[in-house]
CSV table of C-alpha atoms in Angstrom, one decimal:
chain,number,residue,atom,x,y,z
A,1,MET,CA,25.3,-30.6,32.7
A,2,GLN,CA,24.0,-27.6,30.6
A,3,ALA,CA,24.7,-24.6,32.3
A,4,PHE,CA,21.9,-23.0,33.9
A,5,LYS,CA,22.8,-18.9,33.6
A,6,PRO,CA,20.0,-16.3,34.4
A,7,PHE,CA,17.4,-15.3,32.2
A,8,TYR,CA,13.8,-12.8,32.2
A,9,ILE,CA,11.1,-14.3,29.7
A,10,ALA,CA,8.5,-11.5,29.1
A,11,ARG,CA,4.7,-11.6,29.7
A,12,LEU,CA,2.8,-13.5,27.2
A,13,PRO,CA,-0.9,-14.1,25.2
A,14,ARG,CA,-2.8,-16.5,26.3
A,15,ILE,CA,-3.2,-18.8,23.6
A,16,LEU,CA,-6.0,-20.4,22.1
A,17,PHE,CA,-4.9,-22.6,19.3
A,18,GLY,CA,-7.0,-25.5,17.4
A,19,ARG,CA,-9.2,-25.1,13.7
A,20,SER,CA,-12.0,-23.0,14.2
A,21,ARG,CA,-10.7,-21.1,17.2
A,22,LEU,CA,-11.8,-18.0,15.2
A,23,ASN,CA,-15.2,-19.3,16.5
A,24,GLU,CA,-14.7,-18.5,20.8
A,25,ALA,CA,-13.8,-14.9,19.6
A,26,PRO,CA,-17.0,-13.1,19.8
A,27,ALA,CA,-17.4,-14.4,23.5
A,28,LEU,CA,-14.2,-13.4,24.2
A,29,ILE,CA,-14.6,-9.5,22.5
A,30,ALA,CA,-17.4,-9.3,24.7
A,31,GLY,CA,-15.7,-10.0,27.8
A,32,TYR,CA,-14.2,-6.7,27.5
A,33,GLY,CA,-17.1,-4.3,27.0
A,34,ARG,CA,-19.7,-3.5,23.3
A,35,LYS,CA,-17.7,-1.8,21.6
A,36,ALA,CA,-15.0,-3.1,19.4
A,37,LEU,CA,-12.3,-1.3,17.5
A,38,LEU,CA,-11.8,-4.5,14.4
A,39,VAL,CA,-8.8,-4.1,12.1
A,40,THR,CA,-7.9,-6.4,9.4
A,41,GLY,CA,-6.3,-6.0,5.7
A,42,LYS,CA,-8.8,-5.1,2.6
A,43,GLN,CA,-8.7,-10.0,1.7
A,44,SER,CA,-7.4,-11.8,4.1
A,45,PHE,CA,-10.3,-12.4,6.3
A,46,PHE,CA,-12.2,-9.0,5.3
A,47,GLY,CA,-12.8,-10.2,1.4
A,48,THR,CA,-14.5,-13.5,2.6
A,49,GLN,CA,-17.2,-15.7,3.8
A,50,ARG,CA,-16.4,-15.8,7.8
A,51,TRP,CA,-16.3,-12.1,7.5
A,52,GLN,CA,-19.9,-11.9,7.8
A,53,ARG,CA,-20.2,-15.5,9.8
A,54,PHE,CA,-17.9,-13.6,12.7
A,55,ILE,CA,-20.0,-10.0,12.5
A,56,ASP,CA,-22.9,-11.6,12.4
A,57,ASP,CA,-22.1,-13.8,15.6
A,58,LEU,CA,-20.2,-10.5,17.2
A,59,ALA,CA,-24.1,-9.0,16.8
A,60,GLY,CA,-25.0,-11.6,19.0
A,61,GLN,CA,-22.9,-11.6,21.2
A,62,GLY,CA,-24.4,-7.4,22.0
A,63,VAL,CA,-21.5,-5.8,20.9
A,64,GLU,CA,-21.0,-3.0,18.0
A,65,TRP,CA,-18.3,-2.9,16.6
A,66,ARG,CA,-16.2,-0.6,14.0
A,67,HIS,CA,-14.0,-1.0,11.5
A,68,CYS,CA,-10.6,0.1,9.6
A,69,ILE,CA,-8.2,-1.7,6.5
A,70,VAL,CA,-4.9,-2.1,6.3
A,71,SER,CA,-3.0,-2.6,3.4
A,72,GLY,CA,0.8,-2.7,3.3
A,73,GLU,CA,3.4,-2.1,5.2
A,74,PRO,CA,2.0,0.0,8.6
A,75,SER,CA,2.8,3.8,8.5
A,76,PRO,CA,3.4,6.1,11.6
A,77,GLN,CA,1.0,8.3,9.8
A,78,LEU,CA,-1.2,5.6,9.5
A,79,ILE,CA,-1.4,4.9,12.8
A,80,ASP,CA,-1.9,8.7,13.9
A,81,ASP,CA,-5.0,9.2,11.6
A,82,THR,CA,-6.3,6.2,12.7
A,83,VAL,CA,-6.7,6.7,16.2
A,84,ASP,CA,-7.5,10.3,15.5
A,85,GLN,CA,-9.8,9.2,14.3
A,86,PHE,CA,-11.3,6.8,16.9
A,87,ARG,CA,-9.5,8.7,19.9
A,88,ASN,CA,-13.5,9.8,20.7
A,89,GLU,CA,-15.3,6.2,20.2
A,90,HIS,CA,-15.1,5.0,23.7
A,91,ILE,CA,-13.3,2.0,22.0
A,92,GLU,CA,-13.4,-0.8,24.2
A,93,VAL,CA,-11.8,-3.9,23.0
A,94,VAL,CA,-9.3,-3.6,19.9
A,95,VAL,CA,-9.3,-6.6,17.7
A,96,ALA,CA,-6.4,-7.4,15.4
A,97,ILE,CA,-7.6,-10.3,12.2
A,98,GLY,CA,-4.9,-10.4,9.0
A,99,GLY,CA,-1.4,-10.6,8.8
A,100,GLY,CA,1.8,-9.1,10.1
A,101,SER,CA,1.3,-5.7,9.3
A,102,VAL,CA,-2.4,-5.7,10.8
A,103,LEU,CA,-1.2,-7.5,13.8
A,104,ASP,CA,1.6,-4.3,14.3
A,105,ALA,CA,-1.1,-1.6,12.7
A,106,ALA,CA,-3.1,-2.8,15.5
A,107,LYS,CA,-1.1,-3.6,18.3
A,108,ALA,CA,0.1,0.9,18.2
A,109,ILE,CA,-3.5,1.8,17.6
A,110,ALA,CA,-4.8,0.3,20.8
A,111,GLY,CA,-1.6,1.7,22.8
A,112,LEU,CA,-2.1,5.6,21.3
A,113,LEU,CA,-6.5,5.3,21.9
A,114,PRO,CA,-6.7,6.1,25.6
A,115,SER,CA,-3.7,8.8,25.7
A,116,GLY,CA,-4.1,9.7,21.5
A,117,ASP,CA,-0.7,10.5,21.9
A,118,SER,CA,1.5,10.5,18.1
A,119,VAL,CA,3.6,6.6,18.1
A,120,MET,CA,6.1,9.6,16.5
A,121,ASP,CA,6.5,10.6,21.0
A,122,TYR,CA,7.9,6.6,21.0
A,123,LEU,CA,8.8,5.3,18.0
A,124,GLU,CA,12.3,3.3,19.2
A,125,GLY,CA,16.1,6.0,16.8
A,126,VAL,CA,13.7,8.0,15.0
A,127,GLY,CA,11.0,9.0,17.7
A,128,ARG,CA,10.8,11.6,20.5
A,129,ASN,CA,12.0,9.0,22.5
A,130,LYS,CA,9.2,9.8,25.3
A,131,PRO,CA,8.6,6.9,28.1
A,132,TYR,CA,5.9,4.9,27.4
A,133,ARG,CA,3.4,4.3,30.6
A,134,GLY,CA,0.4,2.8,29.1
A,135,PRO,CA,-2.3,1.7,29.5
A,136,SER,CA,-3.1,0.0,26.1
A,137,THR,CA,-6.6,-0.5,25.1
A,138,PRO,CA,-7.3,-4.3,26.1
A,139,PHE,CA,-6.2,-6.2,22.1
A,140,ILE,CA,-7.0,-9.4,21.1
A,141,ALA,CA,-4.7,-10.9,18.0
A,142,VAL,CA,-5.8,-13.6,15.0
A,143,PRO,CA,-3.0,-13.8,12.4
A,144,THR,CA,-4.6,-14.6,9.3
A,145,THR,CA,-0.6,-16.1,7.9
A,146,ALA,CA,2.3,-17.6,9.1
A,147,GLY,CA,5.2,-15.6,9.1
A,148,THR,CA,5.7,-13.0,11.7
A,149,GLY,CA,5.4,-14.2,15.2
A,150,SER,CA,3.4,-10.4,15.5
A,151,GLU,CA,0.8,-12.5,17.8
A,152,ALA,CA,3.1,-13.2,20.5
A,153,THR,CA,5.2,-10.4,20.2
A,154,LYS,CA,5.3,-6.1,21.7
A,155,ASN,CA,6.9,-4.9,19.1
A,156,SER,CA,4.5,-2.5,16.9
A,157,VAL,CA,7.1,-2.5,13.4
A,158,LEU,CA,6.4,0.2,11.6
A,159,SER,CA,7.8,2.3,7.9
A,160,VAL,CA,8.7,4.9,6.4
A,161,GLN,CA,9.7,4.0,3.3
A,162,GLY,CA,12.5,5.4,0.0
A,163,PRO,CA,15.6,6.4,0.1
A,164,GLN,CA,15.7,8.3,4.1
A,165,GLY,CA,12.9,6.0,5.2
A,166,PHE,CA,13.4,3.6,8.5
A,167,LYS,CA,11.8,0.8,10.0
A,168,LYS,CA,11.5,1.0,13.6
A,169,SER,CA,9.5,-0.5,16.5
A,170,PHE,CA,7.1,0.7,18.7
A,171,ARG,CA,7.9,-1.9,21.7
A,172,ASP,CA,6.4,-2.4,24.4
A,173,GLU,CA,5.2,-5.6,26.9
A,174,CYS,CA,1.9,-3.0,28.2
A,175,LEU,CA,0.4,-3.4,23.9
A,176,VAL,CA,1.7,-7.7,24.3
A,177,PRO,CA,-1.8,-9.2,23.1
A,178,GLU,CA,-4.8,-10.8,26.0
A,179,TYR,CA,-5.3,-13.0,23.7
A,180,ALA,CA,-4.1,-15.2,20.7
A,181,ILE,CA,-6.3,-16.8,18.6
A,182,LEU,CA,-4.6,-18.7,15.9
A,183,ASP,CA,-6.6,-21.5,13.8
A,184,PRO,CA,-5.1,-22.6,11.0
A,185,ASP,CA,-7.7,-23.0,8.7
A,186,LEU,CA,-7.7,-18.9,8.2
A,187,LEU,CA,-4.7,-19.6,6.3
A,188,ALA,CA,-5.8,-21.3,3.6
A,189,SER,CA,-7.0,-17.9,1.7
A,190,CYS,CA,-2.5,-17.3,1.6
A,191,SER,CA,-1.4,-17.5,-1.9
A,192,PRO,CA,1.9,-20.3,-2.9
A,193,ALA,CA,4.1,-17.1,-3.0
A,194,LEU,CA,2.7,-15.6,0.9
A,195,LEU,CA,2.9,-18.9,2.2
A,196,ALA,CA,6.6,-19.4,0.8
A,197,ALA,CA,7.9,-15.7,2.2
A,198,ASP,CA,5.8,-16.4,5.3
A,199,GLY,CA,7.3,-19.6,6.1
A,200,MET,CA,11.2,-18.9,5.6
A,201,ASP,CA,10.8,-15.5,7.5
A,202,ALA,CA,8.9,-18.0,10.6
A,203,LEU,CA,11.6,-20.8,10.0
A,204,THR,CA,14.5,-17.8,10.2
A,205,GLN,CA,13.4,-16.2,13.5
A,206,LEU,CA,13.5,-19.7,15.0
A,207,LEU,CA,17.0,-20.6,13.7
A,208,GLU,CA,18.0,-16.5,15.1
A,209,SER,CA,16.6,-17.0,18.2
A,210,TYR,CA,18.5,-20.0,18.6
A,211,VAL,CA,21.3,-19.1,17.8
A,212,SER,CA,20.9,-15.4,19.8
A,213,ALA,CA,23.5,-14.0,22.4
A,214,LYS,CA,20.9,-14.2,24.1
A,215,ALA,CA,19.1,-17.9,23.1
A,216,ASN,CA,18.4,-19.3,26.9
A,217,PRO,CA,16.8,-23.3,27.9
A,218,PHE,CA,13.8,-22.1,27.6
A,219,THR,CA,13.9,-20.4,24.2
A,220,ASP,CA,15.6,-23.1,22.7
A,221,ALA,CA,13.3,-25.8,22.8
A,222,LEU,CA,10.7,-23.7,21.9
A,223,ALA,CA,12.7,-23.1,18.9
A,224,TRP,CA,13.6,-26.0,18.6
A,225,SER,CA,10.4,-27.1,18.5
A,226,GLY,CA,8.7,-24.5,15.9
A,227,MET,CA,12.4,-25.9,13.8
A,228,GLN,CA,10.6,-28.9,14.0
A,229,ALA,CA,7.5,-27.9,12.8
A,230,VAL,CA,8.9,-26.2,10.4
A,231,LYS,CA,10.6,-30.0,8.7
A,232,ASP,CA,6.9,-31.5,9.2
A,233,GLY,CA,4.5,-28.8,7.6
A,234,PHE,CA,6.5,-26.4,5.2
A,235,PHE,CA,5.9,-27.9,2.5
A,236,ALA,CA,2.4,-29.5,2.5
A,237,ALA,CA,2.0,-26.1,3.4
A,238,TRP,CA,2.9,-24.7,0.3
A,239,HIS,CA,1.9,-28.0,-2.0
A,240,GLY,CA,-1.2,-27.6,-0.8
A,241,ALA,CA,-2.2,-30.7,-1.6
A,242,GLU,CA,-5.2,-32.1,0.9
A,243,PRO,CA,-5.3,-33.0,3.5
A,244,GLU,CA,-1.7,-32.8,4.4
A,245,ALA,CA,-1.9,-29.1,3.5
A,246,GLY,CA,-4.3,-28.6,6.8
A,247,GLU,CA,-1.6,-30.4,8.7
A,248,GLY,CA,0.4,-27.9,7.2
A,249,ARG,CA,-0.7,-24.9,7.5
A,250,ALA,CA,-1.1,-25.9,11.8
A,251,ALA,CA,2.4,-26.8,11.9
A,252,MET,CA,2.8,-23.2,10.3
A,253,ALA,CA,1.3,-21.7,12.7
A,254,TYR,CA,2.3,-23.2,15.8
A,255,ALA,CA,5.9,-22.5,14.4
A,256,ALA,CA,5.2,-18.7,13.6
A,257,LEU,CA,3.7,-19.0,16.9
A,258,LEU,CA,6.7,-20.0,18.3
A,259,SER,CA,9.0,-18.0,16.5
A,260,GLY,CA,7.2,-14.3,17.8
A,261,ILE,CA,7.7,-16.4,21.8
A,262,THR,CA,11.5,-16.2,20.5
A,263,LEU,CA,12.1,-13.8,19.0
A,264,ALA,CA,10.5,-11.2,21.4
A,265,GLN,CA,12.7,-12.7,24.5
A,266,VAL,CA,16.3,-13.2,22.8
A,267,GLY,CA,16.5,-10.9,19.8
A,268,LEU,CA,17.4,-12.0,16.0
A,269,GLY,CA,20.2,-11.9,14.2
A,270,SER,CA,22.0,-10.2,11.0
A,271,VAL,CA,19.4,-11.4,8.7
A,272,HIS,CA,16.8,-9.6,10.0
A,273,GLY,CA,19.6,-6.5,10.4
A,274,LEU,CA,19.3,-6.4,7.1
A,275,ALA,CA,15.9,-6.5,7.0
A,276,SER,CA,15.2,-3.1,8.7
A,277,PRO,CA,17.3,-1.1,6.2
A,278,LEU,CA,16.4,-3.6,2.6
A,279,GLY,CA,12.2,-2.8,4.2
A,280,ALA,CA,13.1,0.1,4.3
A,281,PHE,CA,14.5,1.1,1.4
A,282,PHE,CA,13.0,-0.5,-0.9
A,283,PRO,CA,10.1,-2.8,-1.8
A,284,ILE,CA,11.3,-5.8,-0.6
A,285,PRO,CA,8.7,-7.9,1.3
A,286,HIS,CA,10.1,-8.8,4.5
A,287,GLY,CA,9.8,-12.6,4.4
A,288,VAL,CA,11.8,-12.4,0.3
A,289,VAL,CA,14.2,-10.7,2.4
A,290,CYS,CA,15.0,-13.4,5.5
A,291,GLY,CA,14.3,-16.1,3.0
A,292,THR,CA,16.6,-15.0,0.1
A,293,LEU,CA,19.4,-13.9,2.8
A,294,VAL,CA,19.1,-17.2,6.1
A,295,ALA,CA,21.5,-19.9,3.1
A,296,VAL,CA,24.1,-16.9,2.8
A,297,ALA,CA,24.0,-15.3,6.1
A,298,THR,CA,24.0,-18.6,7.9
A,299,ASP,CA,27.3,-19.0,6.1
A,300,VAL,CA,29.0,-16.2,6.3
A,301,ASN,CA,28.0,-16.6,10.8
A,302,ILE,CA,29.8,-19.9,10.3
A,303,ARG,CA,33.1,-18.8,9.3
A,304,ALA,CA,33.2,-16.2,11.2
A,305,MET,CA,32.9,-18.4,14.1
A,306,GLN,CA,34.9,-21.2,12.9
A,307,ALA,CA,37.7,-17.9,12.4
A,308,ARG,CA,37.6,-16.4,15.8
A,309,GLU,CA,35.6,-17.7,18.2
A,310,PRO,CA,35.5,-21.5,17.3
A,311,ALA,CA,34.6,-21.9,21.2
A,312,ASN,CA,31.1,-20.1,20.0
A,313,PRO,CA,28.1,-22.3,21.6
A,314,ALA,CA,26.3,-20.8,18.1
A,315,LEU,CA,28.6,-23.8,15.7
A,316,ALA,CA,27.2,-26.9,17.5
A,317,LYS,CA,24.1,-25.7,17.2
A,318,TYR,CA,24.2,-24.7,13.7
A,319,ALA,CA,25.9,-28.7,13.2
A,320,ALA,CA,22.2,-29.8,15.9
A,321,VAL,CA,19.3,-27.8,13.3
A,322,GLY,CA,22.3,-29.4,10.1
A,323,ARG,CA,20.9,-32.8,11.3
A,324,LEU,CA,17.3,-31.8,12.4
A,325,LEU,CA,15.9,-29.8,8.4
A,326,SER,CA,17.8,-32.7,6.7
A,327,GLY,CA,17.2,-35.6,8.4
A,328,GLN,CA,20.7,-37.3,9.3
A,329,ASN,CA,21.3,-37.3,12.2
A,330,GLU,CA,24.3,-39.5,11.9
A,331,LEU,CA,27.2,-35.7,10.3
A,332,ASP,CA,29.4,-34.6,12.3
A,333,ASP,CA,29.3,-30.9,13.1
A,334,GLN,CA,30.8,-29.6,10.4
A,335,LEU,CA,29.5,-32.1,7.5
A,336,ALA,CA,25.9,-30.8,9.3
A,337,ARG,CA,26.8,-26.7,9.2
A,338,ASP,CA,27.0,-27.8,5.9
A,339,ALA,CA,24.4,-30.2,5.0
A,340,LEU,CA,22.4,-26.7,6.5
A,341,ILE,CA,24.0,-24.3,3.9
A,342,ALA,CA,22.8,-25.8,1.2
A,343,LEU,CA,19.6,-26.8,3.0
A,344,LEU,CA,18.6,-23.1,3.2
A,345,ALA,CA,20.3,-22.1,0.0
A,346,ASP,CA,17.5,-25.4,-1.9
A,347,TRP,CA,14.6,-23.6,0.1
A,348,SER,CA,15.0,-20.3,-1.5
A,349,ASN,CA,16.2,-21.6,-4.6
A,350,ARG,CA,12.9,-24.2,-4.6
A,351,LEU,CA,10.5,-21.3,-3.2
A,352,LYS,CA,11.5,-18.5,-5.7
A,353,LEU,CA,12.7,-16.5,-4.2
A,354,ASP,CA,13.6,-13.2,-5.5
A,355,ARG,CA,17.1,-11.3,-4.9
A,356,LEU,CA,17.5,-8.5,-4.5
A,357,SER,CA,18.5,-6.7,-7.6
A,358,VAL,CA,14.8,-7.6,-9.0
A,359,TYR,CA,13.9,-4.4,-6.1
A,360,GLY,CA,16.7,-2.1,-7.8
A,361,ILE,CA,19.0,-3.2,-5.6
A,362,THR,CA,23.1,-2.2,-6.1
A,363,GLU,CA,26.0,-2.9,-5.2
A,364,ALA,CA,26.0,1.4,-4.2
A,365,ASP,CA,23.2,0.7,-2.1
A,366,PHE,CA,25.5,-1.5,0.3
A,367,PRO,CA,27.0,1.0,2.5
A,368,HIS,CA,24.0,2.9,3.0
A,369,VAL,CA,22.7,-0.8,4.0
A,370,ILE,CA,24.9,-1.7,5.7
A,371,ALA,CA,25.1,1.9,7.9
A,372,ASN,CA,21.6,1.0,8.6
A,373,ALA,CA,21.9,-2.7,9.2
A,374,ARG,CA,23.7,-3.0,13.4
A,375,GLY,CA,20.3,-2.2,14.7
A,376,SER,CA,19.1,-3.9,17.5
A,377,SER,CA,18.6,-7.5,15.7
A,378,MET,CA,22.4,-7.5,14.3
A,379,GLN,CA,23.0,-6.8,18.9
A,380,THR,CA,22.0,-10.3,19.4
A,381,ASN,CA,23.6,-12.2,16.2
A,382,PRO,CA,26.1,-14.5,17.7
A,383,ILE,CA,29.3,-12.9,16.6
A,384,VAL,CA,30.1,-9.1,15.1
A,385,LEU,CA,30.7,-9.2,11.6
A,386,ALA,CA,33.1,-6.3,10.2
A,387,ASP,CA,31.1,-4.3,7.1
A,388,GLU,CA,32.6,-6.8,4.7
A,389,GLU,CA,31.0,-10.0,5.6
A,390,ILE,CA,27.4,-8.3,6.1
A,391,GLY,CA,28.3,-6.7,2.8
A,392,GLU,CA,29.0,-10.9,1.1
A,393,ILE,CA,25.8,-11.1,2.5
A,394,LEU,CA,24.5,-8.8,0.6
A,395,ARG,CA,26.3,-9.2,-2.8
A,396,LYS,CA,26.0,-13.5,-2.9
A,397,ARG,CA,22.4,-12.5,-3.3
A,398,LEU,CA,22.7,-9.6,-5.4
């Protein structure tokens, strides 16, 4: 019988999932007040015909709106400037429609509009360590990509890029969206390259939370369902041939949502531990980091556990995922783990995800990257890795 140890499930948003669910957003927004701040990217929604229809529907609900654009990964300065700009506008609800960066930025803006505080008061590791008490302005998240799962989390990830940069979170349960609206049709404007990077980010999040040191039966069930969806829909969405692509986009939107739920509950692993300093020090997209490292990181984790912790339950979980994704149910555990590593490497190659050196990373950078990779994600890796093992992950994808 499975052992059920105590676990805690943090707050989740109310979730609307399905094609055309965006049409329900204006009425939901009106339920929170008459003035909204709309946060979008430059193009993913703002540059489409859907934008005009959306703001017309908002006007029909009697909602006045203000607008700000988030381009690229958000910085603390962007958050503070936006809060200062709209602090006295009596914003009653913040609505983010865009990718993970847009959602993360809007989450922080919503959290700070009532107080006008600087986000540096609360940013973990680099901020002033001030306790966040809320309240947050009500926040509605509408993802237009399928990767980070930010619509389901309490985390707002902010970056300052450069040799002394950082990538850190402002996080609190008060920041969890009131609603997450997932309309798979919004993914139709994503390029194959974006679908590839985001899809590997979602898969990595599902795999890392499934084998997390804090995993529990609740999150295991969700992570497993998400990985099944990735298996069924990832390449259909990426190839873009209709009508299969439409079903693929729905599968990936669902998988990304579940990846956000599971990461928020039980954490991640070594890939995301490395993604934080790599994304801060170099101009490498987050999804590319995940996709290019996940096969090697899985291999290193498995070999470390076989050498030092052969009874670690994550070994059996890696084997189960190998059978699931490869479709070879007859494989024994060792062959299934080998199949998983081979499949992840094959997917990275098929999706043409860049190696680290493309972004100017050299072996001389490894000590700086490794020294900054011991953040919260690395704490839930299924086994503690030595610096040499982390270096091996980087070296094999240089």
